CSV table of C-alpha atoms in Angstrom, one decimal:
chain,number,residue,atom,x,y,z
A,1,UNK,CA,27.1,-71.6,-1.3
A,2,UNK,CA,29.4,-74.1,-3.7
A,3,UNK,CA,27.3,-75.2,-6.4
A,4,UNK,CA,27.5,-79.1,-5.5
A,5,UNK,CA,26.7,-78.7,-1.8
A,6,UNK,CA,22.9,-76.7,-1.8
A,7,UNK,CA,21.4,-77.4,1.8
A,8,UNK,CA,19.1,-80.6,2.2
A,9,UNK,CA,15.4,-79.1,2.8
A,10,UNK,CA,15.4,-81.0,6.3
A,11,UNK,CA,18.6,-80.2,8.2
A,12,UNK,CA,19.1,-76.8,9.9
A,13,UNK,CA,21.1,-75.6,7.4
A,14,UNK,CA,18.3,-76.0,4.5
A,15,UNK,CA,15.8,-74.3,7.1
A,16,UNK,CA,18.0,-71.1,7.7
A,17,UNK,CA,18.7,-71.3,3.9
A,18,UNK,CA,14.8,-71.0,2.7
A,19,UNK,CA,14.0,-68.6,5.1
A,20,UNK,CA,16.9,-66.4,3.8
A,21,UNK,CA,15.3,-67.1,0.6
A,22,UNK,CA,11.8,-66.1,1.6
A,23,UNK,CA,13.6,-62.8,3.0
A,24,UNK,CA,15.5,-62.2,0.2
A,25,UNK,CA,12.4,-62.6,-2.0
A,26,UNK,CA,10.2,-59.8,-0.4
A,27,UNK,CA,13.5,-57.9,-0.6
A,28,UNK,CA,14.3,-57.6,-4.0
A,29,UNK,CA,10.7,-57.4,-4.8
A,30,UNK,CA,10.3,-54.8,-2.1
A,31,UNK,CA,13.4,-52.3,-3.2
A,32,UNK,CA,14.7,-53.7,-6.2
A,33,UNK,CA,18.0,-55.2,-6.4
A,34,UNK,CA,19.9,-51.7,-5.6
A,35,UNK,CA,18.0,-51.3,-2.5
A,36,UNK,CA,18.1,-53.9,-1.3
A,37,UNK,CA,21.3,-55.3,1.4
A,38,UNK,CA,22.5,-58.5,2.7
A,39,UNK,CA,22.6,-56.3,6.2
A,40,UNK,CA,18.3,-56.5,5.8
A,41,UNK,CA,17.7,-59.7,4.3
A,42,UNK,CA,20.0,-60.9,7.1
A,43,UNK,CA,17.9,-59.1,9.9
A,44,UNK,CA,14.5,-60.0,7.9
A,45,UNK,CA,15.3,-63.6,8.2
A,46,UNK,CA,16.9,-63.2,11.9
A,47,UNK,CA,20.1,-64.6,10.9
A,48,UNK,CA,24.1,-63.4,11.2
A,49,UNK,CA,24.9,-61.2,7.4
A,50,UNK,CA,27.8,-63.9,7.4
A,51,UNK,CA,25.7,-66.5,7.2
A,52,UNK,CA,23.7,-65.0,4.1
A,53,UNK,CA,27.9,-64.7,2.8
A,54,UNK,CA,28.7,-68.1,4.0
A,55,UNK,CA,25.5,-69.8,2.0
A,56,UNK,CA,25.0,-67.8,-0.9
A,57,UNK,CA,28.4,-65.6,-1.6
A,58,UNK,CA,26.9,-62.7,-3.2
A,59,UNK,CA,23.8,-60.2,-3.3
A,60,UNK,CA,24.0,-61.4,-7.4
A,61,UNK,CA,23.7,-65.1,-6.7
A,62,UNK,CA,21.4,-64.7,-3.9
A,63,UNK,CA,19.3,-62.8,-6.0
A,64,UNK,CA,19.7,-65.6,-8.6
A,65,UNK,CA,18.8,-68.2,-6.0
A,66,UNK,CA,15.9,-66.4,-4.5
A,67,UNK,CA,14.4,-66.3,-8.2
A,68,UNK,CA,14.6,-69.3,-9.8
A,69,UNK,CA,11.7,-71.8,-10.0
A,70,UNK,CA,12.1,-75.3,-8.2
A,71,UNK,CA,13.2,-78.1,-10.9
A,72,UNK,CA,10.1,-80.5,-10.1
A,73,UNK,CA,7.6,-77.4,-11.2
A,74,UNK,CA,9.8,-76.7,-14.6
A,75,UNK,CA,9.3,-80.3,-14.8
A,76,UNK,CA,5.6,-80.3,-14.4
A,77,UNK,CA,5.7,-77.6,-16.9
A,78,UNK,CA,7.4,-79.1,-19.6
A,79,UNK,CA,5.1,-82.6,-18.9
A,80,UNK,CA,2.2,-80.6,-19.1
A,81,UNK,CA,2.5,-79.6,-23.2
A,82,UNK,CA,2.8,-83.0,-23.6
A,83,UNK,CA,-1.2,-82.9,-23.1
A,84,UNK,CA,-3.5,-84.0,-25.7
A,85,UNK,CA,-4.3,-80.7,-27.6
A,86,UNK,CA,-8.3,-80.8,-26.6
A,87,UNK,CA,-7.2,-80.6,-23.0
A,88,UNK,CA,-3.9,-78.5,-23.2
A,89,UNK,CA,-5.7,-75.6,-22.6
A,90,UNK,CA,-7.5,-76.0,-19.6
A,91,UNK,CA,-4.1,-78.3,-18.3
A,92,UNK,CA,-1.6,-75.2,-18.7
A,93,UNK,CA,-4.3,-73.3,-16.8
A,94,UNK,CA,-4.6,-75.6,-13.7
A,95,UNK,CA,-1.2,-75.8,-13.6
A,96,UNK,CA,-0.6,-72.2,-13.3
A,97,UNK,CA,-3.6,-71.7,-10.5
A,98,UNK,CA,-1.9,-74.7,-8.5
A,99,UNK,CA,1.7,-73.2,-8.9
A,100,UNK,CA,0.6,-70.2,-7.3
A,101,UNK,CA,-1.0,-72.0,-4.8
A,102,UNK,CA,1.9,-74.0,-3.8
A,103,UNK,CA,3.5,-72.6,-0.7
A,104,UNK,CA,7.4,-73.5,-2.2
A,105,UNK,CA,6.5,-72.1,-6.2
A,106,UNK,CA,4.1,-69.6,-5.3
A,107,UNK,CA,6.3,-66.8,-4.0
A,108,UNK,CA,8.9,-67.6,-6.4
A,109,UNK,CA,6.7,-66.9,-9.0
A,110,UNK,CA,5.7,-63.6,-7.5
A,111,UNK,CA,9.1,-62.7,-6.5
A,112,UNK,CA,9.9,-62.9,-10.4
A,113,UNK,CA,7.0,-61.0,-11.7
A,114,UNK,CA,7.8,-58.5,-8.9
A,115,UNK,CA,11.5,-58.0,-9.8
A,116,UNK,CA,11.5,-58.1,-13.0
A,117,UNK,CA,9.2,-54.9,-13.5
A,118,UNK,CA,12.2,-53.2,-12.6
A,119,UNK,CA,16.2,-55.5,-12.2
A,120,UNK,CA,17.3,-56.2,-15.8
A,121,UNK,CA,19.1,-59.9,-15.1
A,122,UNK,CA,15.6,-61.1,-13.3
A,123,UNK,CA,13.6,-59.6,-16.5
A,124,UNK,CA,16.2,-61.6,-18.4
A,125,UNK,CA,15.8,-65.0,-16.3
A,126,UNK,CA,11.6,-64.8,-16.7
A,127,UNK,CA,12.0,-64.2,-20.5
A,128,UNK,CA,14.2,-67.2,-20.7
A,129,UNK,CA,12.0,-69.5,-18.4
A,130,UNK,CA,8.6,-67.9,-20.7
A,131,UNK,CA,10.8,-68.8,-23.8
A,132,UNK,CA,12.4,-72.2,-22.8
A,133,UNK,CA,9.1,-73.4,-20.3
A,134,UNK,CA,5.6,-71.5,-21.6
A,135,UNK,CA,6.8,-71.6,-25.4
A,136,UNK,CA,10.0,-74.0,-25.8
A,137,UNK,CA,8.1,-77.4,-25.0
A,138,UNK,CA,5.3,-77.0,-27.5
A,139,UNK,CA,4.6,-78.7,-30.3
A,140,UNK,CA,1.7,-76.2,-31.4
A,141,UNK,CA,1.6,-74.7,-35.1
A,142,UNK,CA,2.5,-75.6,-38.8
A,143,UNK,CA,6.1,-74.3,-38.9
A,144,UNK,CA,8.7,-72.6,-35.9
A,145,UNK,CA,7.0,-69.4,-36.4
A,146,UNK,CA,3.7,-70.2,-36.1
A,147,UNK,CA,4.5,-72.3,-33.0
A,148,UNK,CA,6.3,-69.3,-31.1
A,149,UNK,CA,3.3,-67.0,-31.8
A,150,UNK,CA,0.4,-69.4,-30.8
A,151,UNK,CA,2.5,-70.1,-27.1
A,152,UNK,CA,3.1,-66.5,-26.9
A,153,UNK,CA,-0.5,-65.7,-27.2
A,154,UNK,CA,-1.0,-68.6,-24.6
A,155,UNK,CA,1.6,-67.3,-22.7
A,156,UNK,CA,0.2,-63.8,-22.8
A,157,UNK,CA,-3.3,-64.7,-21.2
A,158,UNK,CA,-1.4,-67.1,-18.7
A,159,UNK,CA,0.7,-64.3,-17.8
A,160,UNK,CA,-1.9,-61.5,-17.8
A,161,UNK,CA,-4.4,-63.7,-15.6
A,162,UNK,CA,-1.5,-64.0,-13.3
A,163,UNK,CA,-0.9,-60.5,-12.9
A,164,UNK,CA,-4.2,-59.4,-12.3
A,165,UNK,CA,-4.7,-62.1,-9.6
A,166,UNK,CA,-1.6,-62.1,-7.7
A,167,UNK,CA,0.1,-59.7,-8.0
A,168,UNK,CA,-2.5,-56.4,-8.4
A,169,UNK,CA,-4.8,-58.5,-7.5
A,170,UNK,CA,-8.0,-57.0,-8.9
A,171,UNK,CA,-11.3,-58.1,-8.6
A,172,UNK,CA,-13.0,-60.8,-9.6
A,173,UNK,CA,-10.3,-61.9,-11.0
A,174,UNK,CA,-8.3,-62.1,-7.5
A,175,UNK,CA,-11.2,-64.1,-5.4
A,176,UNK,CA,-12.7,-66.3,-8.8
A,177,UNK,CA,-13.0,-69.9,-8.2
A,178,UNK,CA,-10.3,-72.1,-10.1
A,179,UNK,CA,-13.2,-73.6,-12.2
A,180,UNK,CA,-15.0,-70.6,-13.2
A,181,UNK,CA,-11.6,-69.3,-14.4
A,182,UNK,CA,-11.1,-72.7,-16.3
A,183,UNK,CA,-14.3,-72.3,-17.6
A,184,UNK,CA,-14.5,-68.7,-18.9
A,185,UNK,CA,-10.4,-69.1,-19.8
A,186,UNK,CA,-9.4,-72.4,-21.3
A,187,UNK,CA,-11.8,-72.1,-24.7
A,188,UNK,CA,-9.5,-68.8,-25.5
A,189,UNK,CA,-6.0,-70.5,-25.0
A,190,UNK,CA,-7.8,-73.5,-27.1
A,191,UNK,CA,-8.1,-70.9,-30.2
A,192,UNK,CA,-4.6,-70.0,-29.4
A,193,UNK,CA,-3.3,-73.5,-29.4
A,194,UNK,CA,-5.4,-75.3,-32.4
A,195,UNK,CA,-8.0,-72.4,-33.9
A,196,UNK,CA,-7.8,-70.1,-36.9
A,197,UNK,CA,-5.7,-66.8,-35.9
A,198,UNK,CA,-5.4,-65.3,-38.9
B,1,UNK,CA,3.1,-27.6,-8.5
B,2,UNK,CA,-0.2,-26.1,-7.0
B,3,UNK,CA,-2.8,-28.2,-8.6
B,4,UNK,CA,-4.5,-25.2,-10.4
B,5,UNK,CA,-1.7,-24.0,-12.4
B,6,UNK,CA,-0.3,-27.1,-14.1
B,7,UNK,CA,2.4,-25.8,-16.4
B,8,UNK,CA,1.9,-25.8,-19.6
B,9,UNK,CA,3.5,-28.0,-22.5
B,10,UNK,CA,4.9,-25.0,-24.7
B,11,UNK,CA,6.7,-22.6,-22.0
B,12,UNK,CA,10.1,-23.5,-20.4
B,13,UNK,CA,8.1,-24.2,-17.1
B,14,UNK,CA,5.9,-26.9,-19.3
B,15,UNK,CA,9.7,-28.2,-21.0
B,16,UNK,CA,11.3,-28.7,-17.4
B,17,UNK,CA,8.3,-30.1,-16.2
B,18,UNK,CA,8.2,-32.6,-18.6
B,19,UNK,CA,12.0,-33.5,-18.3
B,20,UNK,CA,11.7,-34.2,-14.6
B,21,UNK,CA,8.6,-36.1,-14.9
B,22,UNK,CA,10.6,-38.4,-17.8
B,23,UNK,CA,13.7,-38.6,-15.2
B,24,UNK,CA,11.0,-40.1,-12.3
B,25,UNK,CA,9.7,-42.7,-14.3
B,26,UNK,CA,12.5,-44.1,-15.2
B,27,UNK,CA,14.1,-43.6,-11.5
B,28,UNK,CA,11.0,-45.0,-9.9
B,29,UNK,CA,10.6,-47.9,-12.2
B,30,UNK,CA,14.4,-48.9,-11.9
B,31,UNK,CA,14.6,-48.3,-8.6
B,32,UNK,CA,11.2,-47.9,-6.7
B,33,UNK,CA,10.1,-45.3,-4.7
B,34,UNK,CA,12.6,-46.0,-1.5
B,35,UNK,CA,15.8,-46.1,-3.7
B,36,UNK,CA,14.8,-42.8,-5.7
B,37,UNK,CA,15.8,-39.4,-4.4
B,38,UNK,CA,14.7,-36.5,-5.9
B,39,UNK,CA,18.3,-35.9,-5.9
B,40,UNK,CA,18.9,-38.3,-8.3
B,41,UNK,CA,15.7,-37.4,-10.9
B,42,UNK,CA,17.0,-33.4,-10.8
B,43,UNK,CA,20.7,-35.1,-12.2
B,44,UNK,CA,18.9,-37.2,-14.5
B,45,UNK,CA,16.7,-34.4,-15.6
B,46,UNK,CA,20.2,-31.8,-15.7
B,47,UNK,CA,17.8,-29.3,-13.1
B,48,UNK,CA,18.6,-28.1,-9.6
B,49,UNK,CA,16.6,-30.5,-6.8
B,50,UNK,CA,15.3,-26.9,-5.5
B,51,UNK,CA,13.7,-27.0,-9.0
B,52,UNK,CA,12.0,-30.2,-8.5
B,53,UNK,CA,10.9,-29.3,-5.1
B,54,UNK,CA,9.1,-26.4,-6.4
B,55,UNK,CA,7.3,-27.8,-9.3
B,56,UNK,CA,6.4,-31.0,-7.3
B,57,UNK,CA,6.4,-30.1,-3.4
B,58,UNK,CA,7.5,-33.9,-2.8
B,59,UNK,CA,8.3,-37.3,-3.8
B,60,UNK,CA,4.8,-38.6,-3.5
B,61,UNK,CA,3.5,-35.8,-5.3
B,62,UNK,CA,6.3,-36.3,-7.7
B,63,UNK,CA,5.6,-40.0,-7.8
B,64,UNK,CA,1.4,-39.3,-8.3
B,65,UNK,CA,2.3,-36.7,-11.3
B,66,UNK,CA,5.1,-39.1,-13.0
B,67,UNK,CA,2.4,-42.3,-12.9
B,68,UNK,CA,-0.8,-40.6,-13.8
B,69,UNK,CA,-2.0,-41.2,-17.4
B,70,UNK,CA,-3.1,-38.0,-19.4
B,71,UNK,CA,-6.9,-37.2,-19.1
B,72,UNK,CA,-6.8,-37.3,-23.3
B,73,UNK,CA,-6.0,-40.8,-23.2
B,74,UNK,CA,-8.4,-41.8,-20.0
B,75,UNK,CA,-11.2,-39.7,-22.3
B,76,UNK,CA,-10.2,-42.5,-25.1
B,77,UNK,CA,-10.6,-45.5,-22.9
B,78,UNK,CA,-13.9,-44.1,-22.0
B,79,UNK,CA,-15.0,-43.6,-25.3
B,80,UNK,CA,-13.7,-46.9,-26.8
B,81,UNK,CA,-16.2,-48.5,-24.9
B,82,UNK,CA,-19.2,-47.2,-26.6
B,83,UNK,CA,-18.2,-49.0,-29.6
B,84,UNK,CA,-20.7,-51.2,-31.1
B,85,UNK,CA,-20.2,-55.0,-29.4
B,86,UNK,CA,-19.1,-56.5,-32.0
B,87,UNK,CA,-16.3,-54.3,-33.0
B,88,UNK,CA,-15.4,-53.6,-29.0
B,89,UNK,CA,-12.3,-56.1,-29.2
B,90,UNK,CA,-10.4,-54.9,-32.1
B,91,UNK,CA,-10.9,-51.4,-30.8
B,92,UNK,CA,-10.1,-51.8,-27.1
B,93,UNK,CA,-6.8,-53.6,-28.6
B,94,UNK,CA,-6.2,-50.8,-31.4
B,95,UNK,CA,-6.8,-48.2,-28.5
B,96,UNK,CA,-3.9,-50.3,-26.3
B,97,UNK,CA,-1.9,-50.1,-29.1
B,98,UNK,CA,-1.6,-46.7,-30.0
B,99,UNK,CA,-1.1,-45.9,-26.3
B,100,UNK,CA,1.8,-47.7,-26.1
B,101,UNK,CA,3.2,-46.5,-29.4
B,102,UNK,CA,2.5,-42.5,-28.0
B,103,UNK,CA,5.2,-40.7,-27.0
B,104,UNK,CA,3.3,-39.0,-24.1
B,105,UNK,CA,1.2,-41.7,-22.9
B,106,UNK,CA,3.4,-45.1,-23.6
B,107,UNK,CA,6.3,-43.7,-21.0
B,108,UNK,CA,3.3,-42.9,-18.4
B,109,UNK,CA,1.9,-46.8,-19.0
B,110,UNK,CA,5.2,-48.1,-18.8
B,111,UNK,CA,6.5,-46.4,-15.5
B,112,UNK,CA,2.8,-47.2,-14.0
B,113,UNK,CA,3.2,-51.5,-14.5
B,114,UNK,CA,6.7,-50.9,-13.7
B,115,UNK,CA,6.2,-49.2,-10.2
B,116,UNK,CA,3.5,-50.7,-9.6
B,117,UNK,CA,5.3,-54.1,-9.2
B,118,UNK,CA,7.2,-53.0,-5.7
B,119,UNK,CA,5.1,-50.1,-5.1
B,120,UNK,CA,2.0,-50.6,-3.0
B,121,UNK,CA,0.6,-46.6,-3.9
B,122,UNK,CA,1.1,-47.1,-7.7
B,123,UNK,CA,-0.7,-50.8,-7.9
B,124,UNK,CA,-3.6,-49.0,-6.0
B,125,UNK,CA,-3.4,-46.6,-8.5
B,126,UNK,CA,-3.1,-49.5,-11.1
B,127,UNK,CA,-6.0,-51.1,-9.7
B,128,UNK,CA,-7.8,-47.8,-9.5
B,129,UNK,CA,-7.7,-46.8,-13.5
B,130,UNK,CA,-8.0,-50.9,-14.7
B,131,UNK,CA,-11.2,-51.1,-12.2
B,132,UNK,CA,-12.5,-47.7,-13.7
B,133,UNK,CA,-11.3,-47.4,-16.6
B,134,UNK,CA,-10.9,-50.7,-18.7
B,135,UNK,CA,-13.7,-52.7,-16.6
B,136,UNK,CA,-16.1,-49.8,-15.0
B,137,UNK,CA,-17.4,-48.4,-18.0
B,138,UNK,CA,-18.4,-51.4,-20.0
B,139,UNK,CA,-21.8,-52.3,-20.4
B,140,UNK,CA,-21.8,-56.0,-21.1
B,141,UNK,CA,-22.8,-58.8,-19.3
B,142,UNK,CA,-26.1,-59.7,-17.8
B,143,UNK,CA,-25.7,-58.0,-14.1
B,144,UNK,CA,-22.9,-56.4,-12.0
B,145,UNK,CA,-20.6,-59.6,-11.4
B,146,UNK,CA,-20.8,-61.0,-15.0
B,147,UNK,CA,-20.1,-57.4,-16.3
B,148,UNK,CA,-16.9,-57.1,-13.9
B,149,UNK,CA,-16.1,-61.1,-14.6
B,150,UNK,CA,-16.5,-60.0,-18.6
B,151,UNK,CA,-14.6,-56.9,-18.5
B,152,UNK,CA,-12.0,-58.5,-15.8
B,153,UNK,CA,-11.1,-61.0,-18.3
B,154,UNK,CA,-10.6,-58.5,-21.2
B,155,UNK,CA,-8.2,-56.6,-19.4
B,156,UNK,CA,-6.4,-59.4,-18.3
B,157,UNK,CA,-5.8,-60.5,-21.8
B,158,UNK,CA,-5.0,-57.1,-22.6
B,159,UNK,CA,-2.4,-56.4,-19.7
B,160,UNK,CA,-0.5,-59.8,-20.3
B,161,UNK,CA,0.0,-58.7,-24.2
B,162,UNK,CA,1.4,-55.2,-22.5
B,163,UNK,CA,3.6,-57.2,-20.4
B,164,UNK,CA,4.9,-59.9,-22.9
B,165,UNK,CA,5.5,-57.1,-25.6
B,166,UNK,CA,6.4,-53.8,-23.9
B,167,UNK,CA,7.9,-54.6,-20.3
B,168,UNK,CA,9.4,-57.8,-21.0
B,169,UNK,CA,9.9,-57.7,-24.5
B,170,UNK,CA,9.5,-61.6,-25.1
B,171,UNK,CA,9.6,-62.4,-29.0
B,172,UNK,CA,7.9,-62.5,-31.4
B,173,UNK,CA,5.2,-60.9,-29.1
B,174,UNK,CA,7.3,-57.8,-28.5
B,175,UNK,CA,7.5,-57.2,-32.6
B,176,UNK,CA,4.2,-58.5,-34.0
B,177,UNK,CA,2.9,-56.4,-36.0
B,178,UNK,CA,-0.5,-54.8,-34.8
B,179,UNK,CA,-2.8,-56.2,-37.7
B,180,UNK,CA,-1.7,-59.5,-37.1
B,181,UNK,CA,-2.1,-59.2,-33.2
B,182,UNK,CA,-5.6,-58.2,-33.8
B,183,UNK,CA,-6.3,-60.9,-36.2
B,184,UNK,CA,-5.0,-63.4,-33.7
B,185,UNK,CA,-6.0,-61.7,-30.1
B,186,UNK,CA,-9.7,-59.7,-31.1
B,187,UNK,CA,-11.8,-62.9,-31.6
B,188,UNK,CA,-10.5,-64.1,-27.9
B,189,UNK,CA,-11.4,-60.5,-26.9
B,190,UNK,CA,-15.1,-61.2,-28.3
B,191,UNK,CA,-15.7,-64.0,-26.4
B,192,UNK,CA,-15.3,-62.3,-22.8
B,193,UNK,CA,-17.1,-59.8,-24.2
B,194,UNK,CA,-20.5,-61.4,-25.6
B,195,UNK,CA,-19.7,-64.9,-25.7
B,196,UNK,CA,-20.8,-68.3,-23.3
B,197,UNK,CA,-18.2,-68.1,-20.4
B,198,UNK,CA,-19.4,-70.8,-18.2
């Protein structure tokens, strides 16, 4: 796919497009980036293996494609640590239980926890969006240090909730309501952002 | 490997063992269980497959034995939580800690939260040793669901510090060191543990 033509969400060509996507997502996440072909993402998403060629041009950049967030929720990210530090806690936090939520961010997100437990470039592409999105933005500490460890801590529960909701999903922590989990979380990431952590 | 005779560390059989169980971790967590042949583990671990076969009787077996923490360590996380409340979060964190920093047991945590991305047998696995290790032998909370909500949301803060430092290796979480991350992370810790959560 040329990098100044990506297909409209709307025509046909943006529908056969995410639904490659969606394939290619369970995919990679499924068998890795080794085991997984263009030959089954192509059957997955009931579509001609030239056609998977023809949009995307590689298993490599359809694998970069399949695991990269949409702009508008980077966006939302980087808006949201521009919230008053009383509420920046509990903000980060709805943000990530609505991401997940969303039917276009959600299995991103899961498709790049998923693969990169296990593909080096896609563990590569999370820790530069955690770096650049979860602890970039922030304005947090006294000095650059001190600002990458209290987003890393944030980051950390973020991360760790996510984990153990989506994508083991163990209980409670799979089936608890978004405000109990605001609740019982947002004080903790408030310590990380403004408390004493030495 | 008949489940009575488990070879032992110190004789070759105990060595071999060990080198093929190293080899499947790495195989499965690079490549899941569907792209790893035992093939491919008996060249990594420089045996004969025959070899493998023997010890292990199959890939699932194979897979079970490489992902299964040692009984030392599950003793550990079983006896951490007897410590006195209000020293359980430094300790559950210092226990983490050390685990991951063992040679025999940080591979074994490693290859689990790597497989156990793509692989649906290893995250029940996962979810087996979190739900009865790190959350069913607590005593806190006031009933059943605020002890699983309690020790649910301890783990997840402890998981998404394994994750951020040891799989993905995101900075500076990945080279803290571990008196400051129990300065910074125990108090946190605390507050799922005895604190208001609602």
């Amino acid at each position: 796919m040329p990098k100044n033509t990506p297909p409209g969400p709307r025509d046909e060509r943006g529908v056969l497009a995410a639904r490659i996507l969606a394939a290619a997502r369970g995919a990679f996440a499924d068998t890795g980036y080794a085991g997984t072909t263009i030959r089954a993402v192509a059957r997955a998403a009931d579509v001609d293996p030239a056609l998977v060629y023809h949009y995307f041009g590689s298993k490599e950049a359809l694998l970069d494609a399949a695991t990269t967030p949409p702009q508008r929720w980077l966006q939302n990210v980087a808006q949201t640590w521009a919230t008053p530090v009383p509420e920046l806690g509990a903000a980060l936090l709805r943000l990530m239980l609505a991401a997940w939520a969303d039917d276009e961010i959600g299995p991103v997100l899961r498709s790049v926890l998923q693969t990169a437990a296990h593909e080096q470039s896609t563990r590569e592409k999370l820790r530069r969006v955690v770096e650049a999105q979860l602890m970039g933005v922030s304005g947090l500490g006294v000095d650059e240090r001190d600002r990458q460890v209290r987003s890393g801590l944030v980051s950390s529960q973020i991360m760790g909730l996510a984990m153990m909701r989506y994508i083991w999903q163990i209980e409670p922590m799979a089936s608890m309501g978004d405000d109990e989990l605001v609740a019982a979380i947002a004080p903790n990431l408030q310590r990380y952002i403004a408390g004493d952590l030495s």
